[in-house]
């Protein structure tokens, strides 16, 4: 029996270490995702020219960049000024990718809650944030190509360019990175929920049973619950009352015994006088 308990303890320690290691890896990938999300947001490399294109240029979420004759890159567009963004599709995609980046930044900030809240609660919160971020990124990747029918896009990609039609352009690495980040976000969210569910199983079965038993008896980690403390205080008060009652009985018995002795002594003294 002792050997089984020892093996259970060893397996439990290994399980806890593995779970913590996976949680650390999950946190590192969460930080990496946030960085890549911000990079994809600010880079104007979502759509770009090819050798067949009419002009040389790049398109991002909110920026339009053209290559000048001297090889210099001239970019127009500001995320804070929506009037400078080409069309509504690009505006919506910019907002959605920005929200996705913001949600992952919040997930990173929530990692600090491990010092104050239960690990399962923190993982669930981060999992929902990552799930929402993945949904926003997915919608952005669907909405963005619907704005390829813009005049400035056709000036680079040709008249063949239209909604969900590349024309003589091609998808650049920022757009491809965003598509990959969609799956990454859902994988991280599922992993967060999985780790949150496993947090309840970190205690071995024997220790759980012992903890339940101690909880019923009133002992938890060497302390007492309020109920057990109340029961013990009642017992101690009853014991004190019993001891006080016993002392009163003894005092009454002694007083009666002394009174009886005095009466007997008085009667014997009266008989001597009569004699």
CSV table of C-alpha atoms in Angstrom, one decimal:
chain,number,residue,atom,x,y,z
A,1,UNK,CA,0.0,0.0,0.0
A,2,UNK,CA,2.9,2.4,0.8
A,3,UNK,CA,4.6,1.6,-2.5
A,4,UNK,CA,1.4,2.4,-4.4
A,5,UNK,CA,1.0,5.7,-2.6
A,6,UNK,CA,4.6,6.6,-3.4
A,7,UNK,CA,4.2,5.7,-7.1
A,8,UNK,CA,1.0,7.8,-7.2
A,9,UNK,CA,2.8,10.7,-5.7
A,10,UNK,CA,5.7,10.5,-8.2
A,11,UNK,CA,3.3,10.3,-11.2
A,12,UNK,CA,1.4,13.2,-9.8
A,13,UNK,CA,4.5,15.3,-9.6
A,14,UNK,CA,5.4,14.5,-13.1
A,15,UNK,CA,1.9,15.3,-14.3
A,16,UNK,CA,2.0,18.7,-12.7
A,17,UNK,CA,5.4,19.5,-14.1
A,18,UNK,CA,4.3,18.5,-17.6
A,19,UNK,CA,1.1,20.5,-17.3
A,20,UNK,CA,3.0,23.6,-16.2
A,21,UNK,CA,5.5,23.2,-19.0
A,22,UNK,CA,2.7,23.0,-21.6
A,23,UNK,CA,1.1,26.1,-20.0
A,24,UNK,CA,4.4,28.0,-20.3
A,25,UNK,CA,4.7,27.0,-24.0
A,26,UNK,CA,1.1,28.1,-24.6
A,27,UNK,CA,2.0,31.5,-23.0
A,28,UNK,CA,5.1,31.9,-25.2
A,29,UNK,CA,3.1,31.1,-28.4
A,30,UNK,CA,0.4,33.6,-27.2
A,31,UNK,CA,3.0,36.3,-27.1
A,32,UNK,CA,4.4,35.3,-30.5
A,33,UNK,CA,0.9,35.4,-32.0
A,34,UNK,CA,0.4,39.0,-30.7
A,35,UNK,CA,3.6,40.1,-32.2
A,36,UNK,CA,2.9,38.5,-35.6
A,37,UNK,CA,-0.6,39.9,-35.5
A,38,UNK,CA,0.7,43.4,-35.1
A,39,UNK,CA,3.2,42.9,-37.9
A,40,UNK,CA,0.5,41.7,-40.2
A,41,UNK,CA,-1.6,44.7,-39.3
A,42,UNK,CA,1.0,47.4,-40.0
A,43,UNK,CA,2.7,45.8,-43.1
A,44,UNK,CA,1.4,46.9,-46.5
A,45,UNK,CA,2.2,43.5,-48.0
A,46,UNK,CA,-1.3,42.0,-48.3
A,47,UNK,CA,-1.5,42.4,-52.1
A,48,UNK,CA,1.3,43.2,-54.5
A,49,UNK,CA,2.3,43.5,-58.1
A,50,UNK,CA,3.8,40.9,-60.4
A,51,UNK,CA,5.8,41.1,-63.6
A,52,UNK,CA,2.5,41.4,-65.6
A,53,UNK,CA,1.1,44.2,-63.5
A,54,UNK,CA,0.6,47.6,-65.0
A,55,UNK,CA,2.4,49.5,-62.2
A,56,UNK,CA,4.5,48.5,-59.2
A,57,UNK,CA,2.7,48.8,-55.9
A,58,UNK,CA,1.6,47.2,-52.7
A,59,UNK,CA,-1.6,47.2,-50.7
A,60,UNK,CA,-2.1,46.7,-47.0
A,61,UNK,CA,-5.0,47.0,-44.8
A,62,UNK,CA,-5.0,50.8,-44.7
A,63,UNK,CA,-1.9,51.7,-46.8
A,64,UNK,CA,-1.3,52.0,-50.5
A,65,UNK,CA,2.3,52.0,-51.5
A,66,UNK,CA,3.7,52.7,-54.9
A,67,UNK,CA,7.3,52.4,-56.1
A,68,UNK,CA,8.7,55.5,-57.7
A,69,UNK,CA,11.1,55.7,-60.5
A,70,UNK,CA,14.1,56.0,-58.2
A,71,UNK,CA,13.1,52.9,-56.3
A,72,UNK,CA,11.7,54.8,-53.4
A,73,UNK,CA,8.5,53.6,-51.7
A,74,UNK,CA,5.6,56.1,-51.3
A,75,UNK,CA,2.8,55.1,-49.0
A,76,UNK,CA,-0.6,56.8,-48.4
A,77,UNK,CA,-3.2,55.9,-45.7
A,78,UNK,CA,-3.6,56.3,-42.0
A,79,UNK,CA,-5.5,53.9,-39.7
A,80,UNK,CA,-6.5,56.8,-37.5
A,81,UNK,CA,-8.0,58.6,-40.5
A,82,UNK,CA,-10.6,56.4,-42.2
A,83,UNK,CA,-11.0,58.8,-45.0
A,84,UNK,CA,-7.6,57.9,-46.3
A,85,UNK,CA,-8.4,54.2,-46.5
A,86,UNK,CA,-9.4,53.0,-50.0
A,87,UNK,CA,-12.9,51.5,-49.4
A,88,UNK,CA,-15.2,50.1,-46.8
A,89,UNK,CA,-13.9,46.5,-47.2
A,90,UNK,CA,-10.4,47.7,-46.4
A,91,UNK,CA,-11.7,49.7,-43.4
A,92,UNK,CA,-13.6,46.8,-42.0
A,93,UNK,CA,-10.6,44.5,-42.4
A,94,UNK,CA,-8.4,47.0,-40.7
A,95,UNK,CA,-10.8,47.3,-37.8
A,96,UNK,CA,-11.1,43.5,-37.4
A,97,UNK,CA,-7.4,42.8,-37.5
A,98,UNK,CA,-6.8,45.7,-35.1
A,99,UNK,CA,-9.4,44.2,-32.7
A,100,UNK,CA,-7.7,40.8,-33.1
A,101,UNK,CA,-4.4,42.3,-32.1
A,102,UNK,CA,-5.9,44.1,-29.2
A,103,UNK,CA,-7.6,40.9,-27.9
A,104,UNK,CA,-4.3,39.1,-27.9
A,105,UNK,CA,-2.6,41.9,-26.1
A,106,UNK,CA,-5.4,41.6,-23.4
A,107,UNK,CA,-4.7,37.9,-23.3
A,108,UNK,CA,-1.1,38.6,-22.5
A,109,UNK,CA,-2.0,41.1,-19.8
A,110,UNK,CA,-4.4,38.5,-18.4
A,111,UNK,CA,-1.4,36.2,-17.8
A,112,UNK,CA,-0.6,38.4,-14.8
A,113,UNK,CA,-3.8,37.1,-13.2
A,114,UNK,CA,-2.1,33.8,-12.6
A,115,UNK,CA,-0.7,35.4,-9.4
A,116,UNK,CA,-4.2,36.4,-8.1
A,117,UNK,CA,-6.7,33.9,-9.5
A,118,UNK,CA,-7.1,30.2,-10.1
A,119,UNK,CA,-5.2,28.9,-13.2
A,120,UNK,CA,-8.3,27.4,-14.7
A,121,UNK,CA,-10.2,30.7,-14.6
A,122,UNK,CA,-7.3,32.6,-16.2
A,123,UNK,CA,-6.9,30.0,-18.9
A,124,UNK,CA,-10.6,30.1,-19.7
A,125,UNK,CA,-10.6,33.9,-20.0
A,126,UNK,CA,-7.6,33.8,-22.3
A,127,UNK,CA,-9.1,31.0,-24.3
A,128,UNK,CA,-12.2,33.1,-25.0
A,129,UNK,CA,-10.1,36.1,-26.0
A,130,UNK,CA,-8.1,34.0,-28.4
A,131,UNK,CA,-11.2,32.5,-29.8
A,132,UNK,CA,-12.7,35.9,-30.5
A,133,UNK,CA,-9.4,37.1,-32.0
A,134,UNK,CA,-9.4,34.1,-34.4
A,135,UNK,CA,-12.9,34.9,-35.5
A,136,UNK,CA,-12.1,38.6,-36.1
A,137,UNK,CA,-9.0,37.6,-38.1
A,138,UNK,CA,-11.0,35.1,-40.2
A,139,UNK,CA,-13.7,37.6,-41.0
A,140,UNK,CA,-11.1,40.2,-41.9
A,141,UNK,CA,-9.4,37.7,-44.4
A,142,UNK,CA,-12.8,37.1,-45.9
A,143,UNK,CA,-13.8,40.7,-46.2
A,144,UNK,CA,-10.5,42.1,-47.5
A,145,UNK,CA,-10.6,40.6,-51.0
A,146,UNK,CA,-14.1,42.2,-51.6
A,147,UNK,CA,-12.3,45.6,-51.9
A,148,UNK,CA,-10.1,44.6,-54.8
A,149,UNK,CA,-12.4,46.2,-57.3
A,150,UNK,CA,-11.2,49.6,-56.3
A,151,UNK,CA,-9.8,51.9,-59.0
A,152,UNK,CA,-6.4,52.2,-57.4
A,153,UNK,CA,-6.2,48.4,-57.2
A,154,UNK,CA,-7.1,48.0,-60.8
A,155,UNK,CA,-4.4,50.6,-61.7
A,156,UNK,CA,-1.8,48.2,-60.5
A,157,UNK,CA,-3.5,44.8,-61.0
A,158,UNK,CA,-5.3,45.6,-64.3
A,159,UNK,CA,-8.9,45.6,-65.2
A,160,UNK,CA,-9.2,41.9,-64.5
A,161,UNK,CA,-8.9,42.6,-60.8
A,162,UNK,CA,-12.3,42.6,-59.0
A,163,UNK,CA,-14.0,41.3,-55.9
A,164,UNK,CA,-12.1,38.1,-55.0
A,165,UNK,CA,-10.2,38.4,-58.3
A,166,UNK,CA,-6.4,39.0,-58.1
A,167,UNK,CA,-6.0,40.1,-61.7
A,168,UNK,CA,-2.3,40.5,-62.4
A,169,UNK,CA,-1.4,40.8,-58.8
A,170,UNK,CA,-0.7,38.2,-56.1
A,171,UNK,CA,-1.2,37.7,-52.4
A,172,UNK,CA,1.8,38.8,-50.4
A,173,UNK,CA,3.3,37.3,-47.2
A,174,UNK,CA,1.2,39.5,-44.8
A,175,UNK,CA,-2.0,38.1,-46.1
A,176,UNK,CA,-0.7,34.5,-46.0
A,177,UNK,CA,0.5,35.1,-42.5
A,178,UNK,CA,-2.9,36.3,-41.4
A,179,UNK,CA,-4.5,33.2,-42.8
A,180,UNK,CA,-2.1,31.1,-40.8
A,181,UNK,CA,-2.8,33.1,-37.7
A,182,UNK,CA,-6.5,32.2,-37.9
A,183,UNK,CA,-5.7,28.5,-37.3
A,184,UNK,CA,-3.0,29.4,-34.8
A,185,UNK,CA,-5.6,31.4,-32.7
A,186,UNK,CA,-8.1,28.6,-32.6
A,187,UNK,CA,-5.4,26.1,-31.7
A,188,UNK,CA,-4.2,28.3,-28.8
A,189,UNK,CA,-7.8,28.7,-27.7
A,190,UNK,CA,-8.5,25.0,-27.7
A,191,UNK,CA,-5.3,24.4,-25.8
A,192,UNK,CA,-6.2,27.0,-23.2
A,193,UNK,CA,-9.6,25.3,-22.6
A,194,UNK,CA,-7.9,21.9,-22.5
A,195,UNK,CA,-5.4,23.1,-19.9
A,196,UNK,CA,-8.2,24.7,-17.9
A,197,UNK,CA,-10.1,21.4,-17.8
A,198,UNK,CA,-7.0,19.5,-16.7
A,199,UNK,CA,-6.4,21.9,-13.8
A,200,UNK,CA,-9.2,20.1,-11.9
A,201,UNK,CA,-7.3,16.8,-12.3
A,202,UNK,CA,-4.0,17.9,-10.9
A,203,UNK,CA,-4.7,16.2,-7.6
A,204,UNK,CA,-4.5,12.4,-7.4
A,205,UNK,CA,-7.6,10.4,-6.6
A,206,UNK,CA,-6.4,9.4,-3.2
A,207,UNK,CA,-5.6,12.9,-2.2
A,208,UNK,CA,-9.0,14.1,-3.5
A,209,UNK,CA,-10.8,11.5,-1.4
A,210,UNK,CA,-8.7,12.5,1.6
A,211,UNK,CA,-9.5,16.1,1.0
A,212,UNK,CA,-13.2,15.4,0.8
A,213,UNK,CA,-13.1,13.3,4.0
A,214,UNK,CA,-11.2,16.1,5.8
A,215,UNK,CA,-13.7,18.6,4.5
A,216,UNK,CA,-16.6,16.6,5.9
A,217,UNK,CA,-14.8,16.2,9.3
A,218,UNK,CA,-13.9,19.9,9.3
A,219,UNK,CA,-10.2,19.7,8.7
A,220,UNK,CA,-8.8,21.4,5.7
A,221,UNK,CA,-5.0,21.9,5.4
A,222,UNK,CA,-4.6,21.6,9.1
A,223,UNK,CA,-7.3,24.1,9.9
A,224,UNK,CA,-10.9,24.0,10.9
A,225,UNK,CA,-14.1,25.0,9.1
A,226,UNK,CA,-16.6,27.3,10.8
A,227,UNK,CA,-19.0,24.4,11.3
A,228,UNK,CA,-16.4,22.1,12.9
A,229,UNK,CA,-15.1,24.9,15.1
A,230,UNK,CA,-18.7,25.6,16.3
A,231,UNK,CA,-19.2,21.9,17.1
A,232,UNK,CA,-15.9,21.8,19.0
A,233,UNK,CA,-16.8,25.0,20.9
A,234,UNK,CA,-20.2,23.5,21.8
A,235,UNK,CA,-18.5,20.3,23.0
A,236,UNK,CA,-16.0,22.3,25.1
A,237,UNK,CA,-18.8,24.4,26.6
A,238,UNK,CA,-20.7,21.2,27.4
A,239,UNK,CA,-17.7,19.8,29.1
A,240,UNK,CA,-17.3,23.0,31.1
A,241,UNK,CA,-20.9,22.9,32.2
A,242,UNK,CA,-20.5,19.2,33.1
A,243,UNK,CA,-17.5,19.9,35.2
A,244,UNK,CA,-19.2,22.8,36.9
A,245,UNK,CA,-22.3,20.6,37.7
A,246,UNK,CA,-20.0,18.0,39.1
A,247,UNK,CA,-18.3,20.5,41.4
A,248,UNK,CA,-21.7,21.8,42.6
A,249,UNK,CA,-22.8,18.2,43.4
A,250,UNK,CA,-19.6,17.6,45.3
A,251,UNK,CA,-20.1,20.8,47.2
A,252,UNK,CA,-23.7,19.9,48.2
A,253,UNK,CA,-22.6,16.4,49.1
A,254,UNK,CA,-19.9,17.8,51.4
A,255,UNK,CA,-22.2,20.2,53.0
A,256,UNK,CA,-24.8,17.5,53.7
A,257,UNK,CA,-22.1,15.2,55.1
A,258,UNK,CA,-20.8,17.9,57.4
A,259,UNK,CA,-24.3,18.7,58.6
A,260,UNK,CA,-25.1,15.1,59.3
A,261,UNK,CA,-21.9,14.7,61.2
A,262,UNK,CA,-22.6,17.7,63.4
A,263,UNK,CA,-26.1,16.4,64.2
A,264,UNK,CA,-24.7,13.0,65.2
A,265,UNK,CA,-22.1,14.7,67.4
A,266,UNK,CA,-24.8,16.9,69.1
A,267,UNK,CA,-27.1,13.9,69.8
A,268,UNK,CA,-24.2,11.9,71.5
A,269,UNK,CA,-23.3,15.0,73.6
A,270,UNK,CA,-27.0,15.2,74.8
A,271,UNK,CA,-27.1,11.5,75.8
A,272,UNK,CA,-23.9,12.0,77.9
A,273,UNK,CA,-25.5,14.9,79.7
A,274,UNK,CA,-28.6,12.8,80.5
A,275,UNK,CA,-26.5,10.1,81.9
